[in-house]
Short mmCIF file of C-alpha atoms and ligand atoms in Angstrom, two decimals:
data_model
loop_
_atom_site.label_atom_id
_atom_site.label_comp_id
_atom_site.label_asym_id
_atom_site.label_seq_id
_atom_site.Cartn_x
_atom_site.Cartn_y
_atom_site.Cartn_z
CA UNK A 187 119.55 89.76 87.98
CA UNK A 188 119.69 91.73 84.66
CA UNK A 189 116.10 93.02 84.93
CA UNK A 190 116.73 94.72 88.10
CA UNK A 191 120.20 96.29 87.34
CA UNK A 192 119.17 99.58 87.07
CA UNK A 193 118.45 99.66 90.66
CA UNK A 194 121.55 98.00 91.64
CA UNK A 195 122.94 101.62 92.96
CA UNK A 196 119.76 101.60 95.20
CA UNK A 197 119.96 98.36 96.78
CA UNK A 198 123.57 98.50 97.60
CA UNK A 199 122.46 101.64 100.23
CA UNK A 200 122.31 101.91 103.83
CA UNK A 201 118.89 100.39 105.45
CA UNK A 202 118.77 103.78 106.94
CA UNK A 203 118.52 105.71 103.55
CA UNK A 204 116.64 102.98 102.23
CA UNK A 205 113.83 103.03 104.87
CA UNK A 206 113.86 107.09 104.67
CA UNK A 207 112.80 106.52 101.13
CA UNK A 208 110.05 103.82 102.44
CA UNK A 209 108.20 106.23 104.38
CA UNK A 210 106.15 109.93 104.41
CA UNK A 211 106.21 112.15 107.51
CA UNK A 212 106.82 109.01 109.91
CA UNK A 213 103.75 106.77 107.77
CA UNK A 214 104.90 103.91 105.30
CA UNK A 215 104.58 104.61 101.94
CA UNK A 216 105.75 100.85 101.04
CA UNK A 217 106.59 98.05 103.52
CA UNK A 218 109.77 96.20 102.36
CA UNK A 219 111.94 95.21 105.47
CA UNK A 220 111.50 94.29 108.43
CA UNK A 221 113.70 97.08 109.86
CA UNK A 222 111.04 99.51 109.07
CA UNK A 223 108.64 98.25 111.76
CA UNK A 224 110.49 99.82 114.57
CA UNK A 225 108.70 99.71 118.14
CA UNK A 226 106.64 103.62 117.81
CA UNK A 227 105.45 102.32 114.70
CA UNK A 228 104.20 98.56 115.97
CA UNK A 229 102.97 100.57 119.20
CA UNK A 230 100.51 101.85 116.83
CA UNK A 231 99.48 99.03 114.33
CA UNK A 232 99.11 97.01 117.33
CA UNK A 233 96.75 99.46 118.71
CA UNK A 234 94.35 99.40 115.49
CA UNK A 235 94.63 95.71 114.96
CA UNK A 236 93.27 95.48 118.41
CA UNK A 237 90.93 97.82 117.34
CA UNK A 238 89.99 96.03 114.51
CA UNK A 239 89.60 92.75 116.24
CA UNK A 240 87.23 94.43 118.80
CA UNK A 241 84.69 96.23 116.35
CA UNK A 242 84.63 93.03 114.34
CA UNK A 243 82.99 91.37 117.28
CA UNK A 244 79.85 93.92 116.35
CA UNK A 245 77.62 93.81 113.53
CA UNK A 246 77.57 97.38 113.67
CA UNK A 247 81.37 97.82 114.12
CA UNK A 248 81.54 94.99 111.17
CA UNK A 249 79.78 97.27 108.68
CA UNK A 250 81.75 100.60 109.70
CA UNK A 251 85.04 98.37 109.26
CA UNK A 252 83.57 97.39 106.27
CA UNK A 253 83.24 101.12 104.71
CA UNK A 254 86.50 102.12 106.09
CA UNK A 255 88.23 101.29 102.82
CA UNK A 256 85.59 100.26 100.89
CA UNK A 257 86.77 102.58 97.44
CA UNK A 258 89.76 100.81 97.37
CA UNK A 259 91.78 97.60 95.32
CA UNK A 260 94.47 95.44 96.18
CA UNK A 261 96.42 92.97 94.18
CA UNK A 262 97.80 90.11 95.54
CA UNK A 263 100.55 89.16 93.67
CA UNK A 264 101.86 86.07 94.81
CA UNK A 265 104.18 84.00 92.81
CA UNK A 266 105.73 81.69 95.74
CA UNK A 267 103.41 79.35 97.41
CA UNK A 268 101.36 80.71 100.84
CA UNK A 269 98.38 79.62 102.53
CA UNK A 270 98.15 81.74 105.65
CA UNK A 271 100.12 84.71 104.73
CA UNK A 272 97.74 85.11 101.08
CA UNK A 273 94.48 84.23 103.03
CA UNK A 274 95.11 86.53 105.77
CA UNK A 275 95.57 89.12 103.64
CA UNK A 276 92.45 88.24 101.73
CA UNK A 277 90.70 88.23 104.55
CA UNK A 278 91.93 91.55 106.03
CA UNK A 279 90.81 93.24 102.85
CA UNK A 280 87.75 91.92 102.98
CA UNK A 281 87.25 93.17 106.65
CA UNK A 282 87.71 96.72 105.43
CA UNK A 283 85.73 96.55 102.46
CA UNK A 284 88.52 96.44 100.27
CA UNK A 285 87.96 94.47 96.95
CA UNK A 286 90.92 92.05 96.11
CA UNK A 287 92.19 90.58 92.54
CA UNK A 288 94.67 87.98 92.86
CA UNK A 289 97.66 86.67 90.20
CA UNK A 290 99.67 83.51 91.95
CA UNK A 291 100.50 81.63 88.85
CA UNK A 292 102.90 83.86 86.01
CA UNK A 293 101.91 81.32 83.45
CA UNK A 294 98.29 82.83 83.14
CA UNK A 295 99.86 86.37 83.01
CA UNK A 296 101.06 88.17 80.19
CA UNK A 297 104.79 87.01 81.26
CA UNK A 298 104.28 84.08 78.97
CA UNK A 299 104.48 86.23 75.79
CA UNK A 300 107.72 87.71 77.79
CA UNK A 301 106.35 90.99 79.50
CA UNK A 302 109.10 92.26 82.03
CA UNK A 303 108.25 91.27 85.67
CA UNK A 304 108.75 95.44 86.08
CA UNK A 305 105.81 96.03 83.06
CA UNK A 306 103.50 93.35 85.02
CA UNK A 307 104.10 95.35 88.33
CA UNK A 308 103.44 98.87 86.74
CA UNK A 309 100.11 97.06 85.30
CA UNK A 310 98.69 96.26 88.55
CA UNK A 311 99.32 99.50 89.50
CA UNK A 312 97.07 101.24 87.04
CA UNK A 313 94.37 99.03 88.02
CA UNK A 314 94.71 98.36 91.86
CA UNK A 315 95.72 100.85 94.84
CA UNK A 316 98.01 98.32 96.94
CA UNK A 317 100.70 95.60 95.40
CA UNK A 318 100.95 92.88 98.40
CA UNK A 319 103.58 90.89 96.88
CA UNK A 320 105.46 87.23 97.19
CA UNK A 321 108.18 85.80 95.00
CA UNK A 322 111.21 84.17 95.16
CA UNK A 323 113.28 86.56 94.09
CA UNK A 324 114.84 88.34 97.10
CA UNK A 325 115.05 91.84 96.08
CA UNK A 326 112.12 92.03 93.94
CA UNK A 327 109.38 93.62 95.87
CA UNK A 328 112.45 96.29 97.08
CA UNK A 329 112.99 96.85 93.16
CA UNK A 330 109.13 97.26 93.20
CA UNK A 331 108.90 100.30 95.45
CA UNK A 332 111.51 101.40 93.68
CA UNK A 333 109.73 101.60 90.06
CA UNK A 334 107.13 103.52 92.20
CA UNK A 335 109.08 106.36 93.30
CA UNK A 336 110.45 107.21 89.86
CA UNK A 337 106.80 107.01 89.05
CA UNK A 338 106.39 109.38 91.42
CA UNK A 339 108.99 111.70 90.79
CA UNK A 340 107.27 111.69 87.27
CA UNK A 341 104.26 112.23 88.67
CA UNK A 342 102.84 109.43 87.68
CA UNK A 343 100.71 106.98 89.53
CA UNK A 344 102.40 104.82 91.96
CA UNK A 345 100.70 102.60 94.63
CA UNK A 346 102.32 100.93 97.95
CA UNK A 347 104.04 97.75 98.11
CA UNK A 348 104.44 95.48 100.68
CA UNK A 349 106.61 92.65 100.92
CA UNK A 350 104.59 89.59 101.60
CA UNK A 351 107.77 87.26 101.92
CA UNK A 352 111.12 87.78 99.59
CA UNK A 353 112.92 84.21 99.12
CA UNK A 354 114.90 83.26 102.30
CA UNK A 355 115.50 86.88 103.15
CA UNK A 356 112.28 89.14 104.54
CA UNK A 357 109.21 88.58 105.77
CA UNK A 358 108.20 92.04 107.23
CA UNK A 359 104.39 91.14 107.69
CA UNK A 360 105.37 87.51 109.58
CA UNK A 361 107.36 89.97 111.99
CA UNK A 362 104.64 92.34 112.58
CA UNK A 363 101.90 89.77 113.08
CA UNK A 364 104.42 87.77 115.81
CA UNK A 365 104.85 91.19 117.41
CA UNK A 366 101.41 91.52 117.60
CA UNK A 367 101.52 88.48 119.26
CA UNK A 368 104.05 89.00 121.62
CA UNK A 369 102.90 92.07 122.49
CA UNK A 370 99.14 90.59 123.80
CA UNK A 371 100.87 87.81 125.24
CA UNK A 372 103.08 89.98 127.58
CA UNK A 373 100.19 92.44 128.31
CA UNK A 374 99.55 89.58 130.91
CA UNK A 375 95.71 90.59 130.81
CA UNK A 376 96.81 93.90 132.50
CA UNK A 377 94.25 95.96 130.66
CA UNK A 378 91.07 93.15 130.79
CA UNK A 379 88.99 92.99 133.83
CA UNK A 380 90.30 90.04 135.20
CA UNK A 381 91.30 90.50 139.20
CA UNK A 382 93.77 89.82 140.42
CA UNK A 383 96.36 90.65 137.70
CA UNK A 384 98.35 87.60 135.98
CA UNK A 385 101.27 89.52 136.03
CA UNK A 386 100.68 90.19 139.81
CA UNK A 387 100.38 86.63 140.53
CA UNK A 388 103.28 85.40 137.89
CA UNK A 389 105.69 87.78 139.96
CA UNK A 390 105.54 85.18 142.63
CA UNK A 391 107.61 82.83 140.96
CA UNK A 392 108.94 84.85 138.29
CA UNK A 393 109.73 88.30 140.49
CA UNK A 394 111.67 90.30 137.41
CA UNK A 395 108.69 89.47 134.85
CA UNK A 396 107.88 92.79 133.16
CA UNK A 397 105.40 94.01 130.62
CA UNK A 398 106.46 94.14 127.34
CA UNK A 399 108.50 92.41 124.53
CA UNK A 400 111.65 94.46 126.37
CA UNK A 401 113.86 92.04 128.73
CA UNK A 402 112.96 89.00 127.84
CA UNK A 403 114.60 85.88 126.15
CA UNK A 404 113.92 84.72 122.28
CA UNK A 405 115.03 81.51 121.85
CA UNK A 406 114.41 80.43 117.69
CA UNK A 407 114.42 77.30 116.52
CA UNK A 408 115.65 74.70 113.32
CA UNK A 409 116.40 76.25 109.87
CA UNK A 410 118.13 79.49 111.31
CA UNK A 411 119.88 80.51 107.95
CA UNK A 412 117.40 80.13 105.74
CA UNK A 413 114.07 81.40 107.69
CA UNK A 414 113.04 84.67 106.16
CA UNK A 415 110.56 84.69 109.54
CA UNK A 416 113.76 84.43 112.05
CA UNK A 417 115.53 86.92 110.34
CA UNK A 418 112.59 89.69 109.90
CA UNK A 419 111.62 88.64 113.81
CA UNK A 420 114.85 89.09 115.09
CA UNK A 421 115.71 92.40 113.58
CA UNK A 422 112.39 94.04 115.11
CA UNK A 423 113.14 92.67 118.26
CA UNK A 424 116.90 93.93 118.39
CA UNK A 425 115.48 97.65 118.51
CA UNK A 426 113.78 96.69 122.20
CA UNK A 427 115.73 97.19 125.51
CA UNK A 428 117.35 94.40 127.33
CA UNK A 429 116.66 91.59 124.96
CA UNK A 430 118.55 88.25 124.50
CA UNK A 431 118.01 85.79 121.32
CA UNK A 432 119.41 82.18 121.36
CA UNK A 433 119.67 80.71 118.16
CA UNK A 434 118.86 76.59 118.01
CA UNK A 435 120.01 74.95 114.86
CA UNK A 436 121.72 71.99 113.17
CA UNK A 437 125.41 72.24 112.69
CA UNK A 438 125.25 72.81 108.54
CA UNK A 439 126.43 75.68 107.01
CA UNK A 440 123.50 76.51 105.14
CA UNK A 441 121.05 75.72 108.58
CA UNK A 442 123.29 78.07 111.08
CA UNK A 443 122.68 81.83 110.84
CA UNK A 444 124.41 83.47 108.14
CA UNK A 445 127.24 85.46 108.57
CA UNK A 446 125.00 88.95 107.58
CA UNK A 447 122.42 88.61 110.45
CA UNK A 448 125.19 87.51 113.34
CA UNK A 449 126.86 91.31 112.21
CA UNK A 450 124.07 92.69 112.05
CA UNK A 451 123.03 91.58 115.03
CA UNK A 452 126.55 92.26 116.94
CA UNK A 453 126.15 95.83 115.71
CA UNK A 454 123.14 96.20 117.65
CA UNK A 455 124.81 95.00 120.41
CA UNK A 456 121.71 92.20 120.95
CA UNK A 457 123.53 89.30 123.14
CA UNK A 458 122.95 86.22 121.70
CA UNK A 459 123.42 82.55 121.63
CA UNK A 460 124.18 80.07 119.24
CA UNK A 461 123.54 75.97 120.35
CA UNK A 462 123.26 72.97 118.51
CA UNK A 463 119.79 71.14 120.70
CA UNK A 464 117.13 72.35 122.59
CA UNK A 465 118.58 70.62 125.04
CA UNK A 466 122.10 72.75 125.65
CA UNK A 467 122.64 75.15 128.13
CA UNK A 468 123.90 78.65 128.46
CA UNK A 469 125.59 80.23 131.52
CA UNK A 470 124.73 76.74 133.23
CA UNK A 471 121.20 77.25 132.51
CA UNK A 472 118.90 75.20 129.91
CA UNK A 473 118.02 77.38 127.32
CA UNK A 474 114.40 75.87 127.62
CA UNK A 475 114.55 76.89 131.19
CA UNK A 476 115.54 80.45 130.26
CA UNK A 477 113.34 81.10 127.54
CA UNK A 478 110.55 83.86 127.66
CA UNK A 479 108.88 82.81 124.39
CA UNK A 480 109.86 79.83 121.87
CA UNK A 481 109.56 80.42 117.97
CA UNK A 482 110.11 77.14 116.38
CA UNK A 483 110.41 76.78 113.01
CA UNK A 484 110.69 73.90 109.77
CA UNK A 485 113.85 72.89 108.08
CA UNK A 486 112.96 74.53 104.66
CA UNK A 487 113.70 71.67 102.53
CA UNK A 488 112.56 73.70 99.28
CA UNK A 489 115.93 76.23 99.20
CA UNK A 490 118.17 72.55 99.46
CA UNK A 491 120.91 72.56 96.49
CA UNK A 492 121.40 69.05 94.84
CA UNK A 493 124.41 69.36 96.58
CA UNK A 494 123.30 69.80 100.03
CA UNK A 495 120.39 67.67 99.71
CA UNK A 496 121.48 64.21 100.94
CA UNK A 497 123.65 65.90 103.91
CA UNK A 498 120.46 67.65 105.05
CA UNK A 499 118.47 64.95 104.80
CA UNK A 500 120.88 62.92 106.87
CA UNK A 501 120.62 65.33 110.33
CA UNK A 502 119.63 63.64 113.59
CA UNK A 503 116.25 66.33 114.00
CA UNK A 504 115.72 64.56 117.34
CA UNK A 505 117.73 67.57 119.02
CA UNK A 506 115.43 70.37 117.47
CA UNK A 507 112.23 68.27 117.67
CA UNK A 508 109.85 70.05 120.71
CA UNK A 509 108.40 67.65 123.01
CA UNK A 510 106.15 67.03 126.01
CA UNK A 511 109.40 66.63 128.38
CA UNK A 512 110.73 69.40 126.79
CA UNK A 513 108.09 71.84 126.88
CA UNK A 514 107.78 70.71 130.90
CA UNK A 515 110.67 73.04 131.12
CA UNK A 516 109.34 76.30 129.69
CA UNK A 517 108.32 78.60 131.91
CA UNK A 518 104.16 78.57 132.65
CA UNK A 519 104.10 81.39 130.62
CA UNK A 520 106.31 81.15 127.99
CA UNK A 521 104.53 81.64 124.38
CA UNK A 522 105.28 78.67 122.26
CA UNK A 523 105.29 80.37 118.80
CA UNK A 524 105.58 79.02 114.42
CA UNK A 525 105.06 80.97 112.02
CA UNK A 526 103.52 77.62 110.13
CA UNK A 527 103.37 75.23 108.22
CA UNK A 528 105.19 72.82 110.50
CA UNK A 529 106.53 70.07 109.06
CA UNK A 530 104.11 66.75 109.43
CA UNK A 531 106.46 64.54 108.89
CA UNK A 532 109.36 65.75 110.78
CA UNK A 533 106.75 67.00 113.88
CA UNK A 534 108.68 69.77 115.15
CA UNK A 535 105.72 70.19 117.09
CA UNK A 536 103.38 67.13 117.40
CA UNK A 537 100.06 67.95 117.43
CA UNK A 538 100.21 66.26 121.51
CA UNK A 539 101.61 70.05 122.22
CA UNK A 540 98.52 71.89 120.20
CA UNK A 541 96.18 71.87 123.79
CA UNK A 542 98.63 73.16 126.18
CA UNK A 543 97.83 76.80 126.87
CA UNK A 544 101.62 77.89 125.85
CA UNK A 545 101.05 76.66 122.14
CA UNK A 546 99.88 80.03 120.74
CA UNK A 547 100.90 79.04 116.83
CA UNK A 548 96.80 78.83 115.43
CA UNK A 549 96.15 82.01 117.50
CA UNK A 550 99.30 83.71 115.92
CA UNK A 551 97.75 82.78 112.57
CA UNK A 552 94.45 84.44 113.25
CA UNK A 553 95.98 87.52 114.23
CA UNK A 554 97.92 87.87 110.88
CA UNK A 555 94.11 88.87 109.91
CA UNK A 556 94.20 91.70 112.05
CA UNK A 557 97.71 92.87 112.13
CA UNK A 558 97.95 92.99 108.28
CA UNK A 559 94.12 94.68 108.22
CA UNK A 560 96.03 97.10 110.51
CA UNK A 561 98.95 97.67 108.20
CA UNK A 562 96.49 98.16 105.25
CA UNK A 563 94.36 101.25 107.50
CA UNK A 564 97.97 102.51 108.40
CA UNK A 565 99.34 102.64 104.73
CA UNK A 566 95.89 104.02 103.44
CA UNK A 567 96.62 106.97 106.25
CA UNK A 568 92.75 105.63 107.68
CA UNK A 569 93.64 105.22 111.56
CA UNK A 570 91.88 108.20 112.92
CA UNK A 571 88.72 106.72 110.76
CA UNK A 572 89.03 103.29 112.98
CA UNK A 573 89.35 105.41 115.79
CA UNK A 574 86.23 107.96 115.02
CA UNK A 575 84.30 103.95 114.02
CA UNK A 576 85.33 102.34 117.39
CA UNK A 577 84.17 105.35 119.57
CA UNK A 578 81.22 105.82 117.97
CA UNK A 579 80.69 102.15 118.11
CA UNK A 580 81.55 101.69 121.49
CA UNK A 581 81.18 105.42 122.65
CA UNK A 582 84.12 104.91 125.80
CA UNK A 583 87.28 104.23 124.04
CA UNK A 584 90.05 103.02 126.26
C1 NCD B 621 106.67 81.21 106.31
C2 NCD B 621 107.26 81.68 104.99
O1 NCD B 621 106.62 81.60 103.95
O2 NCD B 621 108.39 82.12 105.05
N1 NCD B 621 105.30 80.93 106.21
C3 NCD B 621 104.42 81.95 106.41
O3 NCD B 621 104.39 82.92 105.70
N2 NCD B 621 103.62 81.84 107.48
C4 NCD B 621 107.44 80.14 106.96
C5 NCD B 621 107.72 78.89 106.21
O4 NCD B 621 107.34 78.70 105.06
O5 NCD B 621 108.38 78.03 106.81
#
């Protein structure tokens, strides 16, 4: 795209030297990739969002989470549509006293009378201290941070950005709010009161269950090329030990995983699985059968060509489609995660699966609120704060 090529030496980099110029002394300065979130890093948003969630429960802890970053401004900048992902955010600001400004339609900004998408950005940043950002354009938010550090270098002012979903190729915050999920669902309850552990009693039937997001099986589900959320997910959770991913899609070209990820992911040296139905097997095993947690997702219909259209539209879904008989085979524990919306008229998961105790998808929602509200504390360098709040809230810390 034109208006980014002056940064078209800087995106053609390494993620490494990219994500070096993402960060300050080990903090983020701007969240753009998923890659960035490795598993030190989550360790510790984790740890505030829990934090977070537990002072909220106070009226007390409410107001001191409330002050935490109460002299700050965020923009939310959000050109593509969202419903959780926006309103999470909102709502995480809010928690922390931040005050929030929002711009989701161009055609009330000043882009009408044919300001640069660049000028726009540099505008919010004069006025606002955080640019939480969605558009369709892939590299756009990465261009973004960009424009900030030759602000810096200039010494001018320059705020973080964070990459709140970039067309069909990152959704850094969707990763760190499944982590977050992930992560409590594995704790198995091992740090809550509740006697006799769950992991203790799930080792009866399930004797190599560990702790953890490490050794474990990720089986995704339905549009595997063209989910930002699969891709973002998957990349976190190739840094973890011992992990396997099976990939469930339709045979299309543009619905398979694209030829960037399966390298990337061969570099890591993740082992992985494609299949073409829930039902198939791997190494004589049904991949239901074998599967540690479940992330299903929609076919995204909006990214279809004119071209591919009517071929899309002409799948059998049946064999990507989750079902009662179907989730009778996952394991009692296994987490049956979407990143949402799901599809109401295909049903990749009818609303018949929303009581069982595996369907975590509205719970994974909720804690977007707290797992972006954690990012925000982390990239406004306020996690001691939290912890100084929550231990004088609660006095005991643990
Ligand atoms: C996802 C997205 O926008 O990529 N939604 C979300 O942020 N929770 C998934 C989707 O739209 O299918």
């Amino acid at each position: 795209m034109q208006e980014f090529s002056e940064f078209e030496s800087l995106l053609s980099r390494s993620v490494q030297e990219k994500n070096l110029e993402f960060q300050r002394h080990g903090r983020l300065k701007h969240l753009i990739a998923a890659s960035q979130l490795t598993p030190e890093l989550l360790e510790k948003l984790c740890r505030s969002a829990d934090l977070i969630r537990r002072l909220s429960r106070n009226p007390e802890g409410n107001r001191r989470l409330r002050d935490l970053l109460a002299h700050k401004r965020a923009m939310l900048y959000f050109t593509q549509p969202s419903t959780r992902t926006f309103l999470s955010f909102m709502a995480a600001c809010q928690i922390l006293g931040l005050s929030c400004n929002e711009v989701r339609d161009p055609k009330t900004s000043s882009e009408v009378k044919r300001e640069s998408r660049m000028d726009s950005i540099r505008m919010f940043s004069s006025y606002f201290d955080v640019i939480i950002m969605r558009s369709q354009i892939s590299n756009f938010a990465e261009c973004c941070a960009y424009l900030m550090s030759d602000l810096e270098r200039q010494e001018r002012r320059s705020v973080p950005i964070v990459n709140a979903g970039a067309g069909s190729d990152e959704h850094p915050t969707q990763a760190l709010l499944d982590m977050y999920t992930i992560v409590r669902t594995f704790d198995f309850d091992e740090n809550s009161e509740s006697r006799p552990s769950r992991l203790n009693e799930l080792r009866r039937s399930f004797p190599s269950l560990t702790c953890g997001p490490s050794q474990k099986t990720y089986t995704f589900c339905g549009d595997i090329g063209r989910g930002r959320t699969v891709r973002s997910l998957a990349t976190v959770l190739s840094q973890y030990e011992g992990v396997r991913m099976i990939f469930v899609s339709p045979e299309h070209d543009v619905l398979v995983m694209d030829e960037e990820l399966r390298q990337r992911l061969k570099m890591t040296g993740v082992d992985f699985y494609e299949v073409n139905s829930l039902d198939s097997e791997v190494n004589g095993e049904s991949i239901l059968g074998q599967t540690d947690c479940l992330y299903m997702t929609r076919i995204q219909r909006e990214h279809n060509s004119k071209d591919t259209e009517q071929e899309i539209a002409e799948i059998d879904l049946n064999p990507f489609l989750l079902s009662p008989e179907r989730v009778g085979v996952l394991k009692s524990y296994a987490p049956i995660l979407h990143p949402f919306p799901r599809d109401s008229v295909v049903g990749e998961i009818p609303t018949s699966i929303d009581s069982d105790p595996r369907a975590m998808y509205f719970r994974q929602a909720r804690n977007g609120m707290w797992a972006r509200a954690a990012l925000l504390v982390h990239l406004f360098d306020a996690a001691d704060s939290l912890f100084f709040a929550f231990s004088d809230v609660f006095r005991s810390p643990n």
